[in-house]
CSV table of C-alpha atoms in Angstrom, one decimal:
chain,number,residue,atom,x,y,z
A,1,UNK,CA,6.7,2.6,3.5
A,2,UNK,CA,3.4,0.8,3.9
A,3,UNK,CA,4.5,-0.7,7.3
A,4,UNK,CA,3.8,2.8,8.7
A,5,UNK,CA,0.1,2.0,8.4
A,6,UNK,CA,-0.5,-1.2,10.3
A,7,UNK,CA,-4.2,-0.5,10.8
A,8,UNK,CA,-4.7,-0.8,7.0
A,9,UNK,CA,-4.7,-3.9,4.8
A,10,UNK,CA,-3.0,-2.8,1.5
A,11,UNK,CA,-3.6,-4.4,-1.8
A,12,UNK,CA,-1.8,-4.1,-5.1
A,13,UNK,CA,-4.5,-4.1,-7.8
A,14,UNK,CA,-4.3,-4.2,-11.6
A,15,UNK,CA,-5.1,-0.5,-11.9
A,16,UNK,CA,-3.4,0.9,-8.7
A,17,UNK,CA,-3.4,0.4,-5.0
A,18,UNK,CA,-6.1,0.2,-2.3
A,19,UNK,CA,-6.1,0.2,1.4
A,20,UNK,CA,-9.0,-1.1,3.6
A,21,UNK,CA,-9.2,-0.4,7.3
A,22,UNK,CA,-8.6,-3.6,9.4
A,23,UNK,CA,-11.2,-2.4,11.9
A,24,UNK,CA,-14.0,-0.5,10.1
A,25,UNK,CA,-15.2,2.8,11.4
A,26,UNK,CA,-18.8,3.9,11.4
A,27,UNK,CA,-20.2,6.1,8.6
A,28,UNK,CA,-20.7,9.8,9.2
A,29,UNK,CA,-17.6,10.2,11.3
A,30,UNK,CA,-15.6,11.9,8.5
A,31,UNK,CA,-13.2,9.0,8.2
A,32,UNK,CA,-12.9,6.5,5.4
A,33,UNK,CA,-12.7,2.7,5.4
A,34,UNK,CA,-11.1,2.6,2.0
A,35,UNK,CA,-8.5,4.7,0.4
A,36,UNK,CA,-7.0,4.3,-3.1
A,37,UNK,CA,-4.1,5.6,-5.2
A,38,UNK,CA,-2.9,5.1,-8.7
A,39,UNK,CA,0.6,4.6,-7.4
A,40,UNK,CA,1.9,3.4,-4.1
A,41,UNK,CA,3.2,6.9,-3.3
A,42,UNK,CA,-0.3,8.4,-4.0
A,43,UNK,CA,-1.8,5.8,-1.7
A,44,UNK,CA,0.6,6.7,1.1
A,45,UNK,CA,-0.2,10.4,0.7
A,46,UNK,CA,-3.9,9.5,0.9
A,47,UNK,CA,-3.3,7.4,4.1
A,48,UNK,CA,-1.4,10.3,5.6
A,49,UNK,CA,-4.3,12.6,4.9
A,50,UNK,CA,-6.7,10.1,6.5
A,51,UNK,CA,-4.4,9.9,9.6
A,52,UNK,CA,-4.7,13.7,9.9
A,53,UNK,CA,-8.5,13.5,9.7
A,54,UNK,CA,-8.5,10.8,12.5
A,55,UNK,CA,-6.3,12.9,14.8
């Protein structure tokens, strides 16, 4: 599931999941460098939403 997002480094944290962009994007462009989710499924949905913003 997370292999679909190779441009993100994904971390399993004590309180959920976090993803950090491997190549950071500048501020103000409407895109995020960090996305989080309480569950892995929520994180995947947030990354999908971020992909739509980037398109």
